[in-house]
Short mmCIF file of C-alpha atoms and ligand atoms in Angstrom, two decimals:
data_model
loop_
_atom_site.label_atom_id
_atom_site.label_comp_id
_atom_site.label_asym_id
_atom_site.label_seq_id
_atom_site.Cartn_x
_atom_site.Cartn_y
_atom_site.Cartn_z
CA MET G 886 13.51 -24.49 -3.67
CA SER G 887 11.04 -21.99 -2.53
CA LYS G 888 9.72 -22.18 0.89
CA SER G 889 6.08 -21.78 1.99
CA ILE G 890 4.86 -20.24 5.07
CA THR G 891 1.79 -21.35 7.00
CA PHE G 892 0.10 -19.42 9.83
CA TYR G 893 -1.67 -21.49 12.53
CA VAL G 894 -4.05 -19.45 14.67
CA GLN G 895 -5.80 -20.65 17.81
CA PRO G 896 -9.24 -19.16 18.50
CA GLY G 897 -9.82 -16.45 20.95
CA GLY G 898 -7.78 -13.88 22.69
CA LYS G 899 -7.65 -10.16 22.92
CA LEU G 900 -5.34 -7.47 21.98
CA GLN G 901 -3.80 -5.37 24.68
CA GLY G 902 -0.78 -3.13 25.21
CA GLU G 903 0.83 -0.59 22.89
CA ALA G 904 2.82 -0.84 19.64
CA ARG G 905 4.42 1.06 16.77
CA VAL G 906 3.79 -0.66 13.65
CA PRO G 907 6.24 -0.40 10.76
CA GLY G 908 6.80 2.60 8.46
CA ASP G 909 4.27 3.55 5.76
CA LYS G 910 4.91 1.72 2.54
CA SER G 911 3.75 4.33 0.07
CA MET G 912 5.84 6.99 1.69
CA SER G 913 8.95 4.57 2.00
CA HIS G 914 8.89 4.07 -1.82
CA ARG G 915 8.56 7.85 -2.44
CA SER G 916 11.33 8.54 -0.01
CA ILE G 917 13.71 6.51 -2.04
CA MET G 918 12.55 7.85 -5.41
CA LEU G 919 12.60 11.39 -4.67
CA GLY G 920 15.74 11.27 -2.17
CA SER G 921 17.59 9.64 -5.27
CA LEU G 922 16.52 12.56 -7.59
CA ALA G 923 17.30 15.25 -5.13
CA GLU G 924 20.43 17.30 -4.98
CA GLY G 925 22.11 16.66 -1.64
CA VAL G 926 21.89 14.03 1.14
CA THR G 927 18.52 12.97 2.42
CA HIS G 928 18.15 11.17 5.70
CA VAL G 929 15.18 8.89 6.09
CA LYS G 930 13.92 7.61 9.45
CA GLY G 931 11.09 5.05 9.94
CA PHE G 932 11.70 3.45 6.47
CA LEU G 933 9.78 0.17 5.96
CA GLU G 934 12.30 -2.61 5.77
CA ALA G 935 10.02 -5.02 4.02
CA GLU G 936 10.36 -6.62 0.46
CA ASP G 937 8.25 -3.89 -1.45
CA ALA G 938 10.17 -0.82 -0.37
CA LEU G 939 13.43 -2.74 -0.52
CA ALA G 940 12.71 -3.56 -4.17
CA THR G 941 12.45 0.10 -4.88
CA LEU G 942 15.65 0.79 -2.98
CA GLN G 943 17.56 -1.95 -4.97
CA ALA G 944 16.25 -0.53 -8.27
CA PHE G 945 17.73 2.77 -7.45
CA ARG G 946 20.96 1.29 -6.31
CA ASP G 947 20.94 -0.54 -9.72
CA MET G 948 20.65 2.90 -11.27
CA GLY G 949 23.82 4.17 -9.60
CA VAL G 950 22.35 5.81 -6.44
CA GLU G 951 24.45 5.31 -3.33
CA ILE G 952 22.13 4.37 -0.41
CA GLU G 953 23.41 3.67 3.00
CA GLY G 954 21.28 1.41 5.20
CA PRO G 955 18.75 0.61 6.17
CA VAL G 956 19.72 0.12 9.78
CA ASN G 957 16.84 0.39 12.13
CA GLY G 958 14.67 2.00 9.49
CA GLU G 959 17.43 4.69 8.85
CA LEU G 960 18.71 5.54 5.49
CA THR G 961 21.11 7.96 4.03
CA ILE G 962 20.46 8.64 0.32
CA HIS G 963 23.04 10.45 -1.75
CA GLY G 964 21.05 12.12 -4.26
CA VAL G 965 22.18 12.18 -7.85
CA GLY G 966 19.93 14.93 -9.10
CA LYS G 967 17.04 14.94 -11.43
CA HIS G 968 19.22 13.96 -14.46
CA GLY G 969 21.74 11.78 -12.69
CA LEU G 970 20.35 8.29 -12.77
CA LYS G 971 22.41 5.74 -14.73
CA ALA G 972 21.43 2.99 -16.83
CA PRO G 973 20.89 -0.32 -14.97
CA LYS G 974 22.94 -3.21 -16.21
CA ASN G 975 20.17 -5.71 -15.69
CA ASP G 976 16.36 -5.71 -15.68
CA LEU G 977 14.96 -4.00 -12.61
CA TYR G 978 13.07 -6.67 -10.63
CA LEU G 979 10.27 -5.15 -8.54
CA GLY G 980 8.99 -8.30 -6.79
CA ASN G 981 5.30 -7.98 -5.61
CA SER G 982 5.29 -4.31 -5.77
CA GLY G 983 2.81 -2.54 -8.01
CA THR G 984 3.75 0.85 -6.62
CA SER G 985 7.36 0.39 -7.59
CA MET G 986 6.38 -0.61 -11.08
CA ARG G 987 3.73 1.99 -11.87
CA LEU G 988 5.74 5.00 -10.48
CA LEU G 989 8.93 3.81 -12.07
CA SER G 990 7.30 3.46 -15.39
CA GLY G 991 6.50 7.12 -15.38
CA LEU G 992 9.93 8.20 -14.02
CA LEU G 993 11.89 6.03 -16.55
CA ALA G 994 10.02 7.02 -19.59
CA GLY G 995 11.75 10.34 -19.67
CA GLN G 996 15.26 9.07 -18.92
CA SER G 997 18.17 9.05 -21.45
CA PHE G 998 18.53 5.32 -21.06
CA ASN G 999 16.40 2.20 -21.64
CA SER G 1000 15.19 -0.18 -18.93
CA VAL G 1001 13.20 -3.18 -18.33
CA LEU G 1002 10.78 -3.69 -15.37
CA THR G 1003 9.84 -7.17 -14.17
CA GLY G 1004 7.88 -8.60 -11.21
CA ASP G 1005 6.82 -11.81 -9.53
CA LYS G 1006 3.75 -13.78 -10.77
CA SER G 1007 1.27 -11.68 -9.08
CA LEU G 1008 2.78 -8.37 -10.41
CA SER G 1009 3.16 -9.95 -13.78
CA GLY G 1010 -0.57 -10.26 -14.05
CA ARG G 1011 -1.62 -6.86 -12.76
CA PRO G 1012 -2.90 -4.18 -15.27
CA MET G 1013 -0.38 -1.75 -16.60
CA LYS G 1014 -2.29 -0.14 -19.35
CA ARG G 1015 -3.66 2.35 -16.91
CA VAL G 1016 -0.13 3.85 -16.85
CA THR G 1017 1.24 2.92 -20.37
CA GLU G 1018 -1.66 4.48 -22.17
CA PRO G 1019 -1.58 7.90 -20.68
CA LEU G 1020 2.23 7.75 -20.85
CA ALA G 1021 2.11 6.85 -24.53
CA THR G 1022 -0.03 10.08 -25.10
CA MET G 1023 2.85 11.90 -23.52
CA GLY G 1024 5.14 10.38 -26.09
CA ALA G 1025 6.69 7.51 -23.92
CA ASN G 1026 7.76 4.33 -25.62
CA ILE G 1027 6.84 1.37 -23.31
CA LYS G 1028 6.20 -2.07 -24.57
CA ALA G 1029 4.08 -4.31 -22.33
CA THR G 1030 2.83 -7.70 -23.16
CA GLU G 1031 -0.33 -8.12 -25.31
CA LYS G 1032 -2.42 -8.28 -22.27
CA GLY G 1033 -0.88 -5.00 -21.05
CA THR G 1034 1.15 -6.51 -18.31
CA ALA G 1035 4.80 -6.62 -17.26
CA PRO G 1036 7.50 -7.03 -18.23
CA LEU G 1037 7.71 -3.43 -19.37
CA HIS G 1038 10.39 -2.52 -21.88
CA ILE G 1039 10.85 1.24 -21.50
CA THR G 1040 12.88 3.10 -24.33
CA GLY G 1041 13.96 6.26 -22.48
CA ARG G 1042 12.79 9.38 -24.36
CA ALA G 1043 14.61 12.14 -22.75
CA GLY G 1044 13.49 15.61 -23.85
CA GLN G 1045 10.74 14.11 -26.03
CA LEU G 1046 7.77 13.75 -23.57
CA THR G 1047 5.08 16.38 -23.73
CA GLY G 1048 2.70 17.26 -20.85
CA ILE G 1049 -0.85 16.08 -20.92
CA ASP G 1050 -4.14 17.07 -19.17
CA TYR G 1051 -5.45 13.82 -18.01
CA ALA G 1052 -8.60 12.94 -16.38
CA MET G 1053 -8.04 9.54 -14.61
CA PRO G 1054 -10.83 7.12 -15.32
CA ILE G 1055 -10.07 5.33 -12.02
CA ALA G 1056 -9.12 6.83 -8.47
CA SER G 1057 -5.54 5.60 -8.45
CA ALA G 1058 -2.69 7.26 -6.53
CA GLN G 1059 -0.28 5.03 -8.40
CA VAL G 1060 -1.33 6.30 -11.82
CA LYS G 1061 -1.41 9.86 -10.64
CA SER G 1062 2.01 9.65 -9.17
CA CYS G 1063 3.33 7.91 -12.31
CA LEU G 1064 2.12 10.88 -14.41
CA LEU G 1065 3.53 13.46 -12.03
CA LEU G 1066 6.88 11.68 -12.23
CA ALA G 1067 6.91 11.71 -15.96
CA GLY G 1068 5.72 15.20 -15.94
CA MET G 1069 8.97 16.20 -14.31
CA TYR G 1070 10.58 15.37 -17.49
CA ALA G 1071 7.97 16.60 -20.03
CA GLN G 1072 7.70 19.78 -21.99
CA GLY G 1073 4.81 21.99 -20.82
CA VAL G 1074 2.33 21.25 -18.09
CA THR G 1075 1.27 17.78 -16.88
CA SER G 1076 -2.16 17.77 -15.09
CA VAL G 1077 -4.08 14.98 -13.59
CA THR G 1078 -7.65 15.09 -12.33
CA GLU G 1079 -8.92 12.52 -10.08
CA PRO G 1080 -12.47 11.30 -9.94
CA ALA G 1081 -12.12 10.99 -6.08
CA PRO G 1082 -9.36 11.92 -3.65
CA THR G 1083 -6.52 9.45 -3.54
CA ARG G 1084 -3.47 9.39 -1.27
CA ASP G 1085 -1.33 12.44 -1.96
CA HIS G 1086 1.96 11.46 -0.49
CA THR G 1087 3.80 12.12 -3.79
CA GLU G 1088 2.47 15.74 -3.92
CA ARG G 1089 3.34 16.40 -0.28
CA MET G 1090 6.82 14.86 -0.60
CA LEU G 1091 7.53 16.84 -3.83
CA THR G 1092 6.61 20.02 -2.00
CA GLY G 1093 8.82 18.85 0.97
CA PHE G 1094 11.79 18.63 -1.51
CA SER G 1095 10.88 22.16 -2.81
CA TYR G 1096 9.64 20.97 -6.16
CA PRO G 1097 6.66 23.09 -7.50
CA VAL G 1098 3.40 21.26 -7.66
CA LYS G 1099 0.04 23.09 -8.16
CA GLN G 1100 -3.13 21.76 -6.60
CA GLU G 1101 -6.48 23.14 -7.75
CA GLY G 1102 -9.44 21.25 -6.38
CA ASN G 1103 -9.11 17.74 -7.62
CA LYS G 1104 -6.48 18.62 -10.28
CA VAL G 1105 -2.76 18.59 -9.72
CA SER G 1106 -0.14 19.93 -12.14
CA ILE G 1107 3.61 19.82 -12.47
CA THR G 1108 6.25 20.85 -15.06
CA ALA G 1109 9.90 20.18 -15.63
CA GLU G 1110 10.69 23.60 -14.25
CA GLY G 1111 12.13 22.51 -10.98
CA ARG G 1112 14.69 20.76 -8.93
CA LEU G 1113 14.60 18.55 -5.91
CA THR G 1114 16.50 19.75 -2.83
CA ALA G 1115 17.43 17.09 -0.30
CA ALA G 1116 15.16 17.12 2.84
CA ASP G 1117 15.05 14.73 5.74
CA ILE G 1118 12.11 12.32 5.97
CA ASP G 1119 10.43 10.90 9.08
CA VAL G 1120 8.03 8.18 7.75
CA PRO G 1121 5.16 7.66 10.22
CA SER G 1122 3.70 4.14 10.90
CA ASP G 1123 1.56 2.74 8.15
CA ILE G 1124 -2.19 3.06 8.84
CA SER G 1125 -2.66 -0.01 6.61
CA SER G 1126 -0.60 -2.11 8.87
CA ALA G 1127 -2.28 -0.56 11.86
CA ALA G 1128 -5.67 -1.38 10.45
CA PHE G 1129 -5.19 -5.14 11.28
CA PHE G 1130 -4.91 -4.30 14.99
CA LEU G 1131 -7.55 -1.61 14.79
CA VAL G 1132 -10.01 -4.23 13.62
CA GLY G 1133 -8.59 -6.95 15.95
CA ALA G 1134 -9.07 -4.90 19.01
CA SER G 1135 -12.54 -3.73 17.82
CA ILE G 1136 -13.80 -7.38 17.40
CA ALA G 1137 -12.18 -9.09 20.34
CA PRO G 1138 -13.81 -8.52 23.78
CA GLY G 1139 -11.51 -7.10 26.43
CA SER G 1140 -9.14 -5.46 23.98
CA ASP G 1141 -7.40 -2.16 24.81
CA LEU G 1142 -4.62 -1.13 22.52
CA THR G 1143 -2.66 2.03 21.66
CA LEU G 1144 -0.82 2.27 18.32
CA ARG G 1145 1.78 4.95 18.32
CA HIS G 1146 2.94 7.43 15.62
CA VAL G 1147 0.36 6.34 12.88
CA GLY G 1148 0.06 8.39 9.79
CA ILE G 1149 -3.32 9.89 9.55
CA ASN G 1150 -3.16 11.61 6.24
CA PRO G 1151 -6.93 12.33 5.39
CA THR G 1152 -6.50 10.35 2.11
CA ARG G 1153 -5.75 7.23 4.18
CA THR G 1154 -8.11 7.30 7.04
CA GLY G 1155 -11.22 5.69 5.46
CA VAL G 1156 -10.62 2.61 7.79
CA ILE G 1157 -11.22 4.81 10.91
CA ASP G 1158 -14.25 6.42 9.43
CA ILE G 1159 -15.85 3.02 8.48
CA LEU G 1160 -15.08 1.24 11.68
CA ARG G 1161 -16.56 4.29 13.53
CA LEU G 1162 -19.66 4.06 11.53
CA MET G 1163 -19.83 0.31 12.53
CA GLY G 1164 -19.54 1.32 16.06
CA ALA G 1165 -15.90 0.99 16.87
CA ASN G 1166 -14.36 2.88 19.74
CA ILE G 1167 -11.24 4.55 18.30
CA GLU G 1168 -9.68 7.60 19.71
CA VAL G 1169 -7.31 9.84 17.80
CA LEU G 1170 -4.81 11.33 20.22
CA ASN G 1171 -1.75 13.62 20.31
CA GLU G 1172 -2.31 14.78 16.64
CA ARG G 1173 0.83 16.44 15.25
CA THR G 1174 2.45 17.09 11.93
CA VAL G 1175 5.74 15.37 11.14
CA GLY G 1176 7.64 16.22 7.90
CA GLY G 1177 4.37 17.57 6.24
CA GLU G 1178 2.33 14.50 7.07
CA PRO G 1179 -0.38 14.30 10.04
CA VAL G 1180 0.56 11.68 12.68
CA ALA G 1181 -1.39 10.55 15.82
CA ASP G 1182 -1.62 7.75 18.45
CA LEU G 1183 -4.69 5.57 17.93
CA HIS G 1184 -6.31 4.27 21.09
CA VAL G 1185 -8.83 1.40 20.40
CA VAL G 1186 -10.93 -0.59 22.71
CA TYR G 1187 -13.41 -3.42 22.11
CA SER G 1188 -16.83 -2.44 21.09
CA PRO G 1189 -19.62 -4.42 19.39
CA LEU G 1190 -19.90 -3.61 15.81
CA LYS G 1191 -23.06 -3.39 13.51
CA GLY G 1192 -23.35 -3.90 9.82
CA ILE G 1193 -23.40 -0.94 7.53
CA ASP G 1194 -23.75 0.13 3.90
CA ILE G 1195 -20.09 1.44 3.25
CA PRO G 1196 -20.34 4.91 1.82
CA GLU G 1197 -18.73 4.78 -1.68
CA HIS G 1198 -16.76 8.03 -1.18
CA LEU G 1199 -14.75 6.22 1.60
CA VAL G 1200 -13.63 3.48 -0.77
CA PRO G 1201 -10.50 5.06 -2.19
CA LEU G 1202 -9.58 6.32 1.33
CA ALA G 1203 -9.58 2.78 2.62
CA ILE G 1204 -8.62 0.91 -0.52
CA ASP G 1205 -6.05 -1.53 0.94
CA GLU G 1206 -8.06 -2.08 4.15
CA PHE G 1207 -10.99 -3.99 2.79
CA PRO G 1208 -9.69 -7.55 3.45
CA VAL G 1209 -9.60 -6.86 7.18
CA LEU G 1210 -12.78 -4.76 7.10
CA PHE G 1211 -14.49 -7.77 5.71
CA VAL G 1212 -13.44 -9.75 8.94
CA ALA G 1213 -14.85 -6.75 11.02
CA ALA G 1214 -18.16 -7.08 8.87
CA ALA G 1215 -18.21 -10.91 9.70
CA CYS G 1216 -18.20 -10.02 13.32
CA ALA G 1217 -20.80 -7.30 13.15
CA GLU G 1218 -24.34 -7.63 13.91
CA GLY G 1219 -26.40 -7.49 10.74
CA GLN G 1220 -25.52 -7.00 7.16
CA THR G 1221 -22.54 -5.02 5.67
CA ARG G 1222 -22.59 -4.03 1.99
CA LEU G 1223 -19.49 -2.79 0.01
CA THR G 1224 -20.09 -1.30 -3.44
CA GLY G 1225 -18.04 0.68 -5.82
CA ALA G 1226 -14.87 -1.24 -5.11
CA GLU G 1227 -14.09 -3.12 -8.23
CA GLU G 1228 -10.53 -2.00 -7.93
CA LEU G 1229 -10.20 -4.68 -5.34
CA ARG G 1230 -10.21 -7.28 -8.07
CA VAL G 1231 -6.81 -6.09 -9.42
CA LYS G 1232 -4.83 -5.77 -6.24
CA GLU G 1233 -2.10 -8.33 -5.15
CA SER G 1234 -4.91 -10.90 -5.60
CA ASP G 1235 -8.59 -10.56 -6.49
CA ARG G 1236 -9.48 -9.44 -3.00
CA ILE G 1237 -13.24 -9.71 -3.47
CA GLN G 1238 -13.06 -13.41 -4.53
CA VAL G 1239 -10.32 -14.52 -2.36
CA MET G 1240 -11.81 -13.06 0.75
CA ALA G 1241 -15.31 -14.22 -0.03
CA ASP G 1242 -13.95 -17.84 -0.66
CA GLY G 1243 -12.00 -17.77 2.69
CA LEU G 1244 -14.90 -16.39 4.67
CA GLN G 1245 -17.19 -19.02 3.32
CA ILE G 1246 -14.82 -21.75 4.30
CA LEU G 1247 -14.95 -20.28 7.79
CA GLY G 1248 -18.88 -20.45 7.68
CA VAL G 1249 -19.46 -16.70 7.04
CA ASP G 1250 -22.35 -15.77 4.74
CA ALA G 1251 -20.18 -13.66 2.36
CA GLN G 1252 -21.52 -12.97 -1.15
CA PRO G 1253 -19.19 -11.47 -3.63
CA THR G 1254 -20.50 -9.01 -6.24
CA GLU G 1255 -18.88 -7.42 -9.15
CA ASP G 1256 -17.86 -4.42 -7.31
CA GLY G 1257 -17.91 -5.39 -3.73
CA MET G 1258 -19.34 -7.93 -1.26
CA VAL G 1259 -22.53 -8.44 0.92
CA ILE G 1260 -21.67 -9.90 4.43
CA GLN G 1261 -24.08 -11.19 7.03
CA GLY G 1262 -22.42 -10.78 10.36
CA GLY G 1263 -22.51 -13.72 12.82
CA SER G 1264 -19.97 -16.12 14.04
CA ILE G 1265 -16.69 -17.22 12.41
CA GLY G 1266 -15.73 -20.75 12.31
CA GLY G 1267 -12.39 -22.54 11.88
CA GLY G 1268 -10.86 -24.00 8.77
CA GLU G 1269 -8.04 -23.87 6.18
CA VAL G 1270 -7.91 -20.82 3.98
CA ILE G 1271 -5.40 -19.77 1.25
CA SER G 1272 -4.13 -16.36 0.94
CA HIS G 1273 -3.04 -16.51 -2.69
CA GLY G 1274 0.23 -14.93 -1.82
CA ASP G 1275 -1.49 -11.83 -0.82
CA HIS G 1276 0.11 -10.34 2.31
CA ARG G 1277 -3.19 -8.47 3.40
CA ILE G 1278 -5.32 -11.52 2.99
CA ALA G 1279 -2.93 -13.56 5.19
CA MET G 1280 -3.05 -11.01 8.01
CA SER G 1281 -6.75 -10.43 7.76
CA PHE G 1282 -7.49 -14.10 8.30
CA SER G 1283 -5.06 -14.20 11.13
CA ILE G 1284 -7.00 -11.45 12.84
CA ALA G 1285 -10.25 -13.39 12.24
CA GLY G 1286 -8.86 -16.03 14.69
CA LEU G 1287 -9.60 -13.53 17.63
CA ARG G 1288 -13.32 -14.15 17.04
CA ALA G 1289 -13.19 -17.67 15.52
CA ASN G 1290 -14.63 -20.64 17.45
CA ALA G 1291 -12.13 -23.13 16.06
CA PRO G 1292 -8.56 -22.87 14.77
CA ILE G 1293 -7.72 -21.22 11.45
CA THR G 1294 -4.88 -22.31 9.22
CA ILE G 1295 -3.66 -19.92 6.54
CA HIS G 1296 -1.65 -21.05 3.70
CA ASP G 1297 0.73 -19.20 1.45
CA CYS G 1298 1.79 -16.49 3.85
CA GLU G 1299 5.20 -15.73 2.69
CA ASN G 1300 4.26 -12.55 1.08
CA VAL G 1301 3.46 -10.97 4.62
CA ASN G 1302 7.10 -10.04 4.27
CA THR G 1303 6.25 -7.66 1.45
CA SER G 1304 4.61 -5.16 3.78
CA PHE G 1305 4.85 -6.31 7.46
CA PRO G 1306 7.59 -8.81 8.29
CA GLU G 1307 7.18 -8.14 12.02
CA PHE G 1308 3.35 -8.98 11.93
CA ARG G 1309 3.44 -12.39 13.41
CA ASP G 1310 5.79 -11.39 16.48
CA LEU G 1311 3.80 -8.28 16.96
CA ALA G 1312 0.45 -10.00 16.76
CA LYS G 1313 1.77 -12.64 19.31
CA ARG G 1314 2.94 -9.92 21.70
CA LEU G 1315 -0.30 -8.09 21.68
CA GLY G 1316 -2.35 -11.20 22.21
CA LEU G 1317 -3.06 -13.25 19.06
CA ASP G 1318 -2.13 -17.01 19.50
CA LEU G 1319 -0.30 -17.42 16.19
CA VAL G 1320 2.28 -19.89 15.06
CA CYS G 1321 4.21 -19.80 11.95
CA LYS G 1322 5.75 -22.69 10.29
CA GLU G 1323 8.07 -22.79 7.23
CA GLU G 1324 7.62 -25.71 4.77
CA VAL G 1325 10.10 -26.41 1.89
C1 LIG K 1255 -0.65 3.00 -3.55
C2 LIG K 1255 -1.85 3.26 -4.08
C3 LIG K 1255 -2.89 2.30 -4.11
C4 LIG K 1255 -2.81 1.24 -3.13
C5 LIG K 1255 -1.25 0.80 -3.07
C6 LIG K 1255 -0.34 1.84 -2.74
C7 LIG K 1255 0.50 4.03 -3.68
O1 LIG K 1255 -2.98 1.60 -5.46
O2 LIG K 1255 -3.67 0.23 -3.17
O3 LIG K 1255 -1.22 -0.28 -2.03
O4 LIG K 1255 1.38 3.99 -2.93
O5 LIG K 1255 0.33 4.96 -4.57
P1 LIG K 1255 -3.83 2.25 -6.53
O6 LIG K 1255 -3.18 3.53 -7.05
O7 LIG K 1255 -3.83 1.19 -7.68
O8 LIG K 1255 -5.25 2.41 -6.03
#
């Protein structure tokens, strides 16, 4: 019997102290993938021990890679080399994780064995044509459902893929990374041009593993001429997890919070830019580079926010942070308008509709549009909202409790475990009055 988790949040409070949020999800996935394909032993520190990244880890174990850990975020991966993966005995179940499915589809298209990728209900409803179509042009053989969704049946076409020069119609790091991984097994050059910058962790980590990748403006290219050499990886804290507390401290009077060792890769820092445009007081301290990725401590104190028109160029740089940014907008003075963010409709849930519905239940004037939302800031009331199994929706409404004038109940929170299992304990320690109940 599946258990359901409900969060009960009492209104008010402030966030104080310091914390280190868990490791970056995107980098954790990629550390397993590239560490497995490398020659030699890769040690990973700061790995995110949450369901999504663990799904990737299990998939590689299923393909014969020996991985020790994780213990306290530390892993040892015994790389099998670029051609060392083995046929999995069963379907590879990837849970809720779009990153696992999209990146693996590219990697597995060029293997010498067949595979089947499956996922949970949410993942099985998400669009996969964005990867299967360009992969088909490369010569891949992937069968999806008629709607273009998982399960994906992949017939390995080792030695038969050909590079393409692909202009991505959407700004997606998952599509870009999928094609780069396929390109490691294709004849000729595989190039991907992005319409706007997206997270570049794959490119950085490939470089860290000594695999040649060429970046020219917004175009990145790769060939099969290369090998991955094991390299140690220190995964910084996930700015997407830090974002809940950046917003929480910005909206709750009296807050003063420091978040340590957060990844501040410029393709991920849109949330800081947007909050600062709204008037937030966020300091970036002790900037340093760790394993090819920029890292800093973030100090945030309460500051009254004002509504803004969110610049569209910041959308891909804050793509996972909009649920909680909508909460910031609900607490701001005046109107906030988001446009150019239709991608939010195909995330773990339809984040435009689900957030608008929930905010309206809490008495906020939030009007969804096709590609964004218009929110009139003011007060947040109490009520019962549903997260629709979307981790970031559940955590965003929890943070809303800091400025609500009545209790908020959030249903369907089990998927917080996909990215941030420590959220409820950490939020409580920092000052949010949150109680979590499991119901069978
Ligand atoms: C991710 C890319 C983004 C992001 C997701 C993680 C990645 O997805 O929303 O949470 O690790 O590459 P899209 O590529 O669909 O924008």
